mmCIF file of C-alpha atoms in Angstrom:
data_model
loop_
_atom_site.group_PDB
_atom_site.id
_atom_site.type_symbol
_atom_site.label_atom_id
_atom_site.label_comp_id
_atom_site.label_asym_id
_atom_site.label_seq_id
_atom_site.Cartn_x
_atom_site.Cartn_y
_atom_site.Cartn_z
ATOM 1 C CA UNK Z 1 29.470 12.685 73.867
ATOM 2 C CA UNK Z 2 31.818 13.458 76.696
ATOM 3 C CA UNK Z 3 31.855 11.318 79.690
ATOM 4 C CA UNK Z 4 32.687 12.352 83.484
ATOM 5 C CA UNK Z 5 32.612 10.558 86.715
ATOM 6 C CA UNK Z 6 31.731 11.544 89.930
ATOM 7 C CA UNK Z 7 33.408 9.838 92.540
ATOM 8 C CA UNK Z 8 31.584 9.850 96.336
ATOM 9 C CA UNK Z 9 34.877 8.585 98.060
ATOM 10 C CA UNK Z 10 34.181 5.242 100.001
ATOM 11 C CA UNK Z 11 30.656 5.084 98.789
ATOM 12 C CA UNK Z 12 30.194 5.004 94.788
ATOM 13 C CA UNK Z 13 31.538 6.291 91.201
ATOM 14 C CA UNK Z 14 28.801 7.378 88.610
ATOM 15 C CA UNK Z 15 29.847 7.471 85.234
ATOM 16 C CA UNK Z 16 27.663 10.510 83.239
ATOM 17 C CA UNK Z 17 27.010 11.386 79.950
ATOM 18 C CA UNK Z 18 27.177 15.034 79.501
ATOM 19 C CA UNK Z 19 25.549 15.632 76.078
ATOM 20 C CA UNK Z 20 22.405 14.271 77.378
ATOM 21 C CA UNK Z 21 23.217 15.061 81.307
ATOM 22 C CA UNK Z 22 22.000 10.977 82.143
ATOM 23 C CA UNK Z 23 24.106 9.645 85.251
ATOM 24 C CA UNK Z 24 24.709 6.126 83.071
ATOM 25 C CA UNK Z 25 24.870 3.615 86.025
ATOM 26 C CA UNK Z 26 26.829 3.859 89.473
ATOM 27 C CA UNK Z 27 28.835 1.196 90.842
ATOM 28 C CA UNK Z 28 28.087 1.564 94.199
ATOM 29 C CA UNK Z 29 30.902 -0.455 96.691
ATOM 30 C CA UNK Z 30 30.562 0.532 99.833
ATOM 31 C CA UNK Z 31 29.388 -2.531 102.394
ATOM 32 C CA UNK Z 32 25.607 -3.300 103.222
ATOM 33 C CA UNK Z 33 23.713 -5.999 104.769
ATOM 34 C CA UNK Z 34 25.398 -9.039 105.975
ATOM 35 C CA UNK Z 35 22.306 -11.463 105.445
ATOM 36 C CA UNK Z 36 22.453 -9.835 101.720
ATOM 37 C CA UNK Z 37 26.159 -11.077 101.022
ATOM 38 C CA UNK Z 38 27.735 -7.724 100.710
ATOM 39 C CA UNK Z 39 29.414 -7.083 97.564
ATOM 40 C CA UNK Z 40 29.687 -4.222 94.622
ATOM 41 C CA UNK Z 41 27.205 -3.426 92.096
ATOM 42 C CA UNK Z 42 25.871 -1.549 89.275
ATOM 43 C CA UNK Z 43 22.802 0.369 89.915
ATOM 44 C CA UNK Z 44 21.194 2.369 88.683
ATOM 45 C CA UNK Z 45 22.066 1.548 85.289
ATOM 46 C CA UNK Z 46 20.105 3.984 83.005
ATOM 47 C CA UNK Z 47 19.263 4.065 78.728
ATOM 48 C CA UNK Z 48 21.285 7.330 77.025
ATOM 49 C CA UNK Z 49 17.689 8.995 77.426
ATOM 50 C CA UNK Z 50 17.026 8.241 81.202
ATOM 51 C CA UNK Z 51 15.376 5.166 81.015
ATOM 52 C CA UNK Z 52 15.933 2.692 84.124
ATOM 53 C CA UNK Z 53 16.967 -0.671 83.424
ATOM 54 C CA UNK Z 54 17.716 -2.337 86.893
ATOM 55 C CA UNK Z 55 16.114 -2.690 89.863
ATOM 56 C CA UNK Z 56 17.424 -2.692 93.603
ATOM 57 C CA UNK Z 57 16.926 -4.735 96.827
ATOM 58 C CA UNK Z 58 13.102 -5.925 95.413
ATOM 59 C CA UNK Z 59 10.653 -7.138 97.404
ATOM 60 C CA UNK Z 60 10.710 -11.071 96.434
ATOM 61 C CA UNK Z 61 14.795 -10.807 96.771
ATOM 62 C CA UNK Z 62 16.661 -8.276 98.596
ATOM 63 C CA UNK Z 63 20.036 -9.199 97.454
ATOM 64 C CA UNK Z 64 19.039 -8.272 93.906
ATOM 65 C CA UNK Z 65 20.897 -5.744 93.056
ATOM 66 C CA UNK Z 66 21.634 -4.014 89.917
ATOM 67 C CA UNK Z 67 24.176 -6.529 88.084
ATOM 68 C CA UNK Z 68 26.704 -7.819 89.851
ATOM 69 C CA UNK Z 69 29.172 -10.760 90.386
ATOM 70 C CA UNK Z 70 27.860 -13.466 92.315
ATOM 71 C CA UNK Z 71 28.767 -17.109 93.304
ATOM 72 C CA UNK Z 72 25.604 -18.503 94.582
ATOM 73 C CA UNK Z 73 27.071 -22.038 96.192
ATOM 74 C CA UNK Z 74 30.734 -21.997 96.200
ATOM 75 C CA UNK Z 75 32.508 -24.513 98.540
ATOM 76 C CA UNK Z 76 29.319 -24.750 101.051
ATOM 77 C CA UNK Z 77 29.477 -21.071 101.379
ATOM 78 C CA UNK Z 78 26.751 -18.865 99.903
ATOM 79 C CA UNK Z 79 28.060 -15.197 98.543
ATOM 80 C CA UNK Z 80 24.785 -14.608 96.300
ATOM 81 C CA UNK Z 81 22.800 -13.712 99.772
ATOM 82 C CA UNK Z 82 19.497 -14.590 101.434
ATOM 83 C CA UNK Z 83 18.598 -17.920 101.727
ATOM 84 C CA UNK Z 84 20.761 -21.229 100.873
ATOM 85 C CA UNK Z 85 19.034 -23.941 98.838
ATOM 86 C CA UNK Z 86 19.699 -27.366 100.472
ATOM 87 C CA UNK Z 87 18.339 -30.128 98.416
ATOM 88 C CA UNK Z 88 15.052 -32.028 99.827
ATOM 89 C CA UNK Z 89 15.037 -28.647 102.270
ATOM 90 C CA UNK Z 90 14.436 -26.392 99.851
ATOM 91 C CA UNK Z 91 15.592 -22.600 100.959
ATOM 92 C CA UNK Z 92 17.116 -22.140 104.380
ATOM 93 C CA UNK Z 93 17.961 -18.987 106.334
ATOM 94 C CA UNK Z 94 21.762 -20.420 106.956
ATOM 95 C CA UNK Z 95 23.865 -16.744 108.378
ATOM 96 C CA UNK Z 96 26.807 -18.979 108.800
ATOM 97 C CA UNK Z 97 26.770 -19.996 104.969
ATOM 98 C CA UNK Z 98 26.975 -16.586 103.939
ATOM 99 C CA UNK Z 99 30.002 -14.701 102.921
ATOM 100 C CA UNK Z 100 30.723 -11.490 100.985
ATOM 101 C CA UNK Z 101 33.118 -9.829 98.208
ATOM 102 C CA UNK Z 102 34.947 -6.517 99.935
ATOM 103 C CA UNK Z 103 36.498 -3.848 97.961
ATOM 104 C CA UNK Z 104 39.919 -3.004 98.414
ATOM 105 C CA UNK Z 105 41.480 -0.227 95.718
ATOM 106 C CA UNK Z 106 41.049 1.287 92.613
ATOM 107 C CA UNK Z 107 43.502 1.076 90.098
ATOM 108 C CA UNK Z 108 42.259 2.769 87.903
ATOM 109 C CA UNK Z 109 39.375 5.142 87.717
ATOM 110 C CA UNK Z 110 39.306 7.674 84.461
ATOM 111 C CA UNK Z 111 36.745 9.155 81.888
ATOM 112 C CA UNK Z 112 38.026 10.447 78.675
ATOM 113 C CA UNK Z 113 35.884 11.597 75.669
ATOM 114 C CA UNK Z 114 34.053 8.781 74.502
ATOM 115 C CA UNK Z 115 35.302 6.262 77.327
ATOM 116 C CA UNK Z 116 35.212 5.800 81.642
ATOM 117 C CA UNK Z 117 37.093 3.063 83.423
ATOM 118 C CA UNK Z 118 37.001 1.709 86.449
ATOM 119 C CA UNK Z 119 39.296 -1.051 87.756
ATOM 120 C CA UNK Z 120 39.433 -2.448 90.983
ATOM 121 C CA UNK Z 121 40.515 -4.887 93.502
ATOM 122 C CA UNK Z 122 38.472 -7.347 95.487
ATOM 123 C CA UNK Z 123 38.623 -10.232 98.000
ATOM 124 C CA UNK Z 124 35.886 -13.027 98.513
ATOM 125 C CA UNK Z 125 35.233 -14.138 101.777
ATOM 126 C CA UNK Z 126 32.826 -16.607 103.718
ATOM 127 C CA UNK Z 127 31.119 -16.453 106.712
ATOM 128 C CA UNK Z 128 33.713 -16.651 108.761
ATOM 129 C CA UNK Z 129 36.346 -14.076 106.756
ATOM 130 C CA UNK Z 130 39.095 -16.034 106.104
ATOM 131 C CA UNK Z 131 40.703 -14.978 102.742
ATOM 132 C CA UNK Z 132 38.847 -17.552 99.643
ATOM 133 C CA UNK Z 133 39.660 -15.862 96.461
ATOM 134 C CA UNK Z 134 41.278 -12.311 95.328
ATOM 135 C CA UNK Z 135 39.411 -10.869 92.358
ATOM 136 C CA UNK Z 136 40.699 -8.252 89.712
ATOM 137 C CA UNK Z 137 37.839 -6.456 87.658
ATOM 138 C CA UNK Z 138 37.725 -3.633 85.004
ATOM 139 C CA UNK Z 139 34.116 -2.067 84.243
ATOM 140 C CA UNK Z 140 34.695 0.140 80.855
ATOM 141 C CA UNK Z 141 32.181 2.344 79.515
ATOM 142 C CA UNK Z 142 32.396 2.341 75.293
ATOM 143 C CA UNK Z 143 30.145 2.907 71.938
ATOM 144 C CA UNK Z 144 28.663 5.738 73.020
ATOM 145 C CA UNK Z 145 26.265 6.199 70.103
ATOM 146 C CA UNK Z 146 23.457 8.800 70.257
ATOM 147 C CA UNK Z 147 22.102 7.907 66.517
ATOM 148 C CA UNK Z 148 21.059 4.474 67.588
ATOM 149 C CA UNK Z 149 20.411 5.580 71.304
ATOM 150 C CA UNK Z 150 22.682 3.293 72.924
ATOM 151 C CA UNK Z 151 26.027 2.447 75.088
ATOM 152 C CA UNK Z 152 28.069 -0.789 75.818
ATOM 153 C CA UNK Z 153 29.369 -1.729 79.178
ATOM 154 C CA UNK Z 154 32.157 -4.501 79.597
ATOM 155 C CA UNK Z 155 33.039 -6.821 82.549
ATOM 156 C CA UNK Z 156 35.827 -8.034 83.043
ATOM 157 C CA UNK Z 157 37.126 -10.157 86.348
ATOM 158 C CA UNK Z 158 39.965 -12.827 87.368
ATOM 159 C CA UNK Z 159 39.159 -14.217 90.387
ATOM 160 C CA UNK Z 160 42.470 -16.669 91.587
ATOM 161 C CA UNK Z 161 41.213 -19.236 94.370
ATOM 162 C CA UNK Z 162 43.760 -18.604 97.239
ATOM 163 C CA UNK Z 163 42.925 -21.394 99.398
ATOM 164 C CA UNK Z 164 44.841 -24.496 99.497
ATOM 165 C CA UNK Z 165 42.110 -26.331 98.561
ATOM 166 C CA UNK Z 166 40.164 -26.475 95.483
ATOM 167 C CA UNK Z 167 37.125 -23.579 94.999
ATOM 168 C CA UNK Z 168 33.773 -25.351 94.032
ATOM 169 C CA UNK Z 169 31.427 -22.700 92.341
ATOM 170 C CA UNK Z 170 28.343 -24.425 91.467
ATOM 171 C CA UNK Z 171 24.347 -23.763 92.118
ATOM 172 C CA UNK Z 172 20.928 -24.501 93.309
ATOM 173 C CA UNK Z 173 20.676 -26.662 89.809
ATOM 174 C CA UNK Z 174 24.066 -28.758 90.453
ATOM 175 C CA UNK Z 175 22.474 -29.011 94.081
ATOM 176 C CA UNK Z 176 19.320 -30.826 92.819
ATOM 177 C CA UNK Z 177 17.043 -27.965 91.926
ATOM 178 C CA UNK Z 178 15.885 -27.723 88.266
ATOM 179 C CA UNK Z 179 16.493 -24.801 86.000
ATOM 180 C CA UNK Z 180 17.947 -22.667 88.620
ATOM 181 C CA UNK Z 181 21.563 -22.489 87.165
ATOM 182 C CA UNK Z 182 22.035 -18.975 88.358
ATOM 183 C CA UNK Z 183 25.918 -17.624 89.817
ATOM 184 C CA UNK Z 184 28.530 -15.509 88.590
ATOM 185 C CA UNK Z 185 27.433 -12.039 86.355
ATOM 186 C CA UNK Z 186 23.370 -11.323 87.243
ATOM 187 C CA UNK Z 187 20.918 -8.398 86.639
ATOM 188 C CA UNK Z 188 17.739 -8.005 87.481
ATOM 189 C CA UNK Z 189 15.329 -5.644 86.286
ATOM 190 C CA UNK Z 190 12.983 -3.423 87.102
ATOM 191 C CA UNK Z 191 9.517 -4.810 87.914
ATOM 192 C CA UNK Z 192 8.043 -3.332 84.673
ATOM 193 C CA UNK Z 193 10.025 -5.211 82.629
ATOM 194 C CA UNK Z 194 8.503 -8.524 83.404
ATOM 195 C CA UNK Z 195 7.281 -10.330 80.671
ATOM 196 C CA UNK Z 196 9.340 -9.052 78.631
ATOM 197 C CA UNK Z 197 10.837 -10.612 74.978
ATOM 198 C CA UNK Z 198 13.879 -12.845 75.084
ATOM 199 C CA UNK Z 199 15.820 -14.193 72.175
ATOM 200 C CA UNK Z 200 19.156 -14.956 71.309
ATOM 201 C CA UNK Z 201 20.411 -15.029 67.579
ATOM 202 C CA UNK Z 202 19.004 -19.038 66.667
ATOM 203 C CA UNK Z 203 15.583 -18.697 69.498
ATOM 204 C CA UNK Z 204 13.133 -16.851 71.193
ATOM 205 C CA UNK Z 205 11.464 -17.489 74.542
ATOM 206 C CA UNK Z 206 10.911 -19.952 77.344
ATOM 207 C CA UNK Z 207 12.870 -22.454 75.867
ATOM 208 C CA UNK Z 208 15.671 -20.424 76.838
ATOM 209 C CA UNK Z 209 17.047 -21.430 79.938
ATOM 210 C CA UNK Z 210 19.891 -23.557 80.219
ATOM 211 C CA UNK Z 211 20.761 -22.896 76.378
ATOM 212 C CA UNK Z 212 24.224 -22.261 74.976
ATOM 213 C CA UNK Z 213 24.755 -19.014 73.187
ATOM 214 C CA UNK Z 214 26.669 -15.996 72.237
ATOM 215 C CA UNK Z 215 24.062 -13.860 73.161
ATOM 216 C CA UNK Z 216 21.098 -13.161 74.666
ATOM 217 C CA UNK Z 217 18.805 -10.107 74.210
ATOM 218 C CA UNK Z 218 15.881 -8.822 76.574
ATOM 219 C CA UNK Z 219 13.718 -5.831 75.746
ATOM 220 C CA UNK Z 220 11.099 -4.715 77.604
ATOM 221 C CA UNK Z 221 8.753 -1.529 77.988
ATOM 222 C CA UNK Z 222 8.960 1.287 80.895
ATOM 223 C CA UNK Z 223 6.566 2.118 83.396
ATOM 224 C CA UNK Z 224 6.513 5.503 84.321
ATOM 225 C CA UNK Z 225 7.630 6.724 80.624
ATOM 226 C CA UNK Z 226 6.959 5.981 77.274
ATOM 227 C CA UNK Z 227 8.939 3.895 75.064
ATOM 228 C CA UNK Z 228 10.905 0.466 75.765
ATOM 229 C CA UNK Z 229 14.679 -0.523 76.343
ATOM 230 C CA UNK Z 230 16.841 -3.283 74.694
ATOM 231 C CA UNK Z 231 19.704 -4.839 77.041
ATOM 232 C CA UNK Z 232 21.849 -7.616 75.006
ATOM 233 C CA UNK Z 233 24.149 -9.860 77.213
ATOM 234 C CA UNK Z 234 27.183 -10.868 75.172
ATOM 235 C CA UNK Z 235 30.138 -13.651 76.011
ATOM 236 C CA UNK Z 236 34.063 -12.384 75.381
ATOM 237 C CA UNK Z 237 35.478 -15.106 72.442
ATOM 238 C CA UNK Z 238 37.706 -15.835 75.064
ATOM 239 C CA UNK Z 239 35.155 -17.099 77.210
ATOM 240 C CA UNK Z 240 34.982 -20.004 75.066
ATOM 241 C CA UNK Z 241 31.621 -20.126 76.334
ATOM 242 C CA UNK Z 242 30.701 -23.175 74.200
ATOM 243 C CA UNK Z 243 33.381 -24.977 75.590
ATOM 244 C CA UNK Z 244 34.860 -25.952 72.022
ATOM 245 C CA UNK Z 245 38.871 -26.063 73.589
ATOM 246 C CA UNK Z 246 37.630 -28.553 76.784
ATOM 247 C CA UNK Z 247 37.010 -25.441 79.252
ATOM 248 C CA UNK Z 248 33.854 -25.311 81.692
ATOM 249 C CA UNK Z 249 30.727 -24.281 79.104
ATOM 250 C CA UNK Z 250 28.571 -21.621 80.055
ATOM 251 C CA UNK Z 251 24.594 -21.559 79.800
ATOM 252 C CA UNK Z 252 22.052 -18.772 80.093
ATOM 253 C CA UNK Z 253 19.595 -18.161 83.009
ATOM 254 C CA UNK Z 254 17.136 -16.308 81.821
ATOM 255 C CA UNK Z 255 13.846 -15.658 83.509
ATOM 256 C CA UNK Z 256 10.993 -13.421 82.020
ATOM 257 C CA UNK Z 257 8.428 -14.364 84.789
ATOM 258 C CA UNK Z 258 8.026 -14.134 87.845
ATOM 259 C CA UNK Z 259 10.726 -11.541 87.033
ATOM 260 C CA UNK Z 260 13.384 -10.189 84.751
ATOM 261 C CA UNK Z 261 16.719 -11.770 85.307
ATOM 262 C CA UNK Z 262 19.766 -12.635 82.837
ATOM 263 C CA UNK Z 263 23.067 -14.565 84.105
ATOM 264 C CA UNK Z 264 25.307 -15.946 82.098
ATOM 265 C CA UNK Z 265 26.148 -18.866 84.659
ATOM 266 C CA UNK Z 266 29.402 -20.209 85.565
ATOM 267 C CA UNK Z 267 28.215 -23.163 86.500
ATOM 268 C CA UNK Z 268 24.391 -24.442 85.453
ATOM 269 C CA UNK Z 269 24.413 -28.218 85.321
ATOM 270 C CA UNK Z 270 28.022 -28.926 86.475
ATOM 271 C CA UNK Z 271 29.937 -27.549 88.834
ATOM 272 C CA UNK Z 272 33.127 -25.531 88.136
ATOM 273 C CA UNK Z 273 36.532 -26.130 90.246
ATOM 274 C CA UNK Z 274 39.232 -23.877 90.584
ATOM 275 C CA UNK Z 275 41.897 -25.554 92.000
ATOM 276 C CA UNK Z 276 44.726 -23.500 94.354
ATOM 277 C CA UNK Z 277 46.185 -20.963 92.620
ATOM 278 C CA UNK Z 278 44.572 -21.118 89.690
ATOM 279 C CA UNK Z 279 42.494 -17.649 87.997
ATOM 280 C CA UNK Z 280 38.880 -18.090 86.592
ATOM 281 C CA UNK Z 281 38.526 -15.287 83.653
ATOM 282 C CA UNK Z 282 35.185 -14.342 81.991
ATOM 283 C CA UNK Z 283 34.715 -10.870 79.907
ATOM 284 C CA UNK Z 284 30.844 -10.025 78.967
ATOM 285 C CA UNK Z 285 29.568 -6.825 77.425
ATOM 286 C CA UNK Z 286 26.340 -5.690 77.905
ATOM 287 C CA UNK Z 287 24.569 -2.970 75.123
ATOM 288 C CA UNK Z 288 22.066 -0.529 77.347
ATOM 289 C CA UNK Z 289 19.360 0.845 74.246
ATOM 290 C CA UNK Z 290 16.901 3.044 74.204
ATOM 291 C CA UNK Z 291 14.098 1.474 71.754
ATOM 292 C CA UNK Z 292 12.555 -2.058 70.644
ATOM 293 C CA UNK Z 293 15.640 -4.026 69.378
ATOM 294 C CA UNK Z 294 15.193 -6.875 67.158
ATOM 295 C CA UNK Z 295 17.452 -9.875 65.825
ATOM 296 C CA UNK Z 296 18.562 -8.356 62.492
ATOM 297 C CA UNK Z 297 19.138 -4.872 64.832
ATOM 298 C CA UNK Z 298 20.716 -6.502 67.304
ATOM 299 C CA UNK Z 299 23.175 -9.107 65.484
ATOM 300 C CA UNK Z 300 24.099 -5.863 63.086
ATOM 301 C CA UNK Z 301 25.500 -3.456 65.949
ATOM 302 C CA UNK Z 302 26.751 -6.753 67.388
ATOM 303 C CA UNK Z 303 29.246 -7.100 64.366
ATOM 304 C CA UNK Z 304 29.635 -3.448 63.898
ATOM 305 C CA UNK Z 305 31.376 -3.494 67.395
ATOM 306 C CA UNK Z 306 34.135 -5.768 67.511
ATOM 307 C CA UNK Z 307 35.795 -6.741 71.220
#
C-alpha cells in the first residue's frame, strides 16, 4: 500500500497510491483568479479505485473548489470568492471585498509506506494585501485500507489573527441570510452526487443543516462508472465542537440539493472573534470510500480509527 508524491514545484503535490496506481487527491497551491479569492485546495480527490469525489470551478460557483479553507465574511472582507452577500442586497459583485490565502513554504512534504504529509505555511490577506492572519496547516494521508476500500485524510490549521484589531469570521447566516452558515473547511462535489444521502450518527436528511454533531456522512453514486462513494466529515475532540468547555460551537452545512456541499462552519449563527494575537485551531478528518456506507459501517471504522 505504498504511497509516493509527486511534487510539480510551484504548482501542486499529488499524493498516489501505488498498489492500485490512483493519484489520491492533489493539493494544488499555485495562485488563480482574483475575483475567485485565490487560495489552496484539494482536487481532485479520488476513492482507492478511481472514483472522483470533488468537483472544480462549477458552473453555479466558480470558486468551488475541491475542499478547501475558507472564511466567507471575515472583518468586511470576503476570502470565500465571487459575490459578497449584503443583507436586504442580497449577492453583490464587491472586487474590493475580496481577499485571498497565499502560500509561502513547505515544511514538510514526505510519503512513507502507509503515510504522506504535507505541511505548509500560509498568509490571509484582503483586498488590499495588508498582512490579516498567518496560517499553519498539515494535510496527512492515513488508514490506507484496501479490504474496506477506503483512506482517511486529516486537516489540520492554526490560523493567529495578526492585526491589531480583533478578526471577525462570521457568514451570510450571521449577516441575515437563513441557513447559509457556510466558512472555514468546504467541499463540494461532483455534480452526480446531488441528491445524495446524508446522515450523521442520531439523523438523516434535510433536517440537517445547522445541527451539532461529530459527524456527518454523504454517499452518493458516480456518473460515468458504476458503483457509489461514501465521504464522512469528522470533528478532532479537540475541536470541542459542541462547545461543552465555553469555546465557539460548530454546526454543519450540509446541502444535498441544488448541490453537494459539506462544511463544518466556524461560524453558523454567531460570529467567531479572534482577538490580536490569538490562534484559531480546528483538526477534521475526512474517510474517502469506495462503496454505499451506512451508520452501523460508518460509526464501526469510526471507532476502529482512533485520532
Amino acid at each position: 500500500m505504498t504511497l509516493a508524491l509527486i511534487h510539480a514545484h510551484g504548482d501542486r503535490i499529488t499524493v498516489v497510491h501505488e498498489a492500485s496506481g490512483t493519484e489520491l487527491f492533489a493539493y494544488v497551491y499555485r495562485p488563480e483568479a482574483a475575483w475567485e479569492a485565490p487560495k489552496p485546495y484539494l482536487h481532485p480527490i479520488r476513492t482507492l479505485s478511481g472514483g472522483l469525489v470533488t468537483d472544480y470551478r462549477p458552473n453555479d460557483h466558480r470558486w468551488h473548489k475541491g475542499l478547501q479553507l475558507t472564511a466567507s465574511h471575515l472583518s468586511g472582507q470576503n476570502l470565500w470568492g465571487g459575490n459578497t452577500y449584503v443583507h436586504g442586497e442580497g449577492y453583490l459583485p464587491l472586487p474590493e471585498r475580496v481577499g485571498s490565502m497565499a502560500h509561502v513554504a513547505f515544511d514538510d512534504v514526505h510519503a512513507r509506506v502507509d503515510s504522506a504529509v504535507i505541511a505548509e505555511r500560509l498568509t490571509w490577506h484582503p483586498h488590499g494585501g495588508e498582512l490579516w492572519a498567518e496560517e499553519e496547516r498539515r494535510i496527512e494521508v492515513r488508514d490506507v485500507d484496501p479490504e474496506s476500500g477506503s483512506w482517511s485524510l486529516t486537516w489540520t490549521s492554526a490560523a493567529t489573527n495578526r492585526r491589531d484589531e480583533p478578526l471577525r469570521f462570521g457568514s451570510p447566516t450571521t449577516h441575515g441570510r437563513p441557513a447559509a452558515g457556510y466558512t472555514g473547511l468546504f467541499w463540494r462535489g461532483p455534480r452526480a452526487f446531488r441528491g445524495g444521502r446524508v446522515f450523521t450518527a442520531e439523523a438523516d436528511g434535510g433536517d440537517l443543516m445547522g445541527v451539532q454533531a461529530p459527524w456527518l456522512a454523504y454517499v452518493a453514486e458516480h456518473d460515468g462508472r458504476d458503483g457509489h462513494a461514501t465521504l464522512v466529515f469528522e470533528h478532532a475532540p479537540s475541536n470541542d465542537h459542541l462547545g461543552e468547555k465555553g469555546t465557539h460551537p460548530a454546526h454543519w452545512f450540509v446541502r444535498s440539493d441544488p448541490f453537494a456541499a459539506v462544511a463544518p462552519s466556524w461560524a453558523f449563527h454567531d460570529e467567531l472573534v479572534l482577538d490580536p494575537g490569538e490562534t484559531l485551531s480546528r483538526a477534521y478528518r475526512v474517510v474517502i470510500a469506495d462503496g454505499a456506507w451506512d451508520r452501523d459501517k460508518v460509526a464501526a471504522h469510526l471507532a476502529g480509527h482512533a485520532w
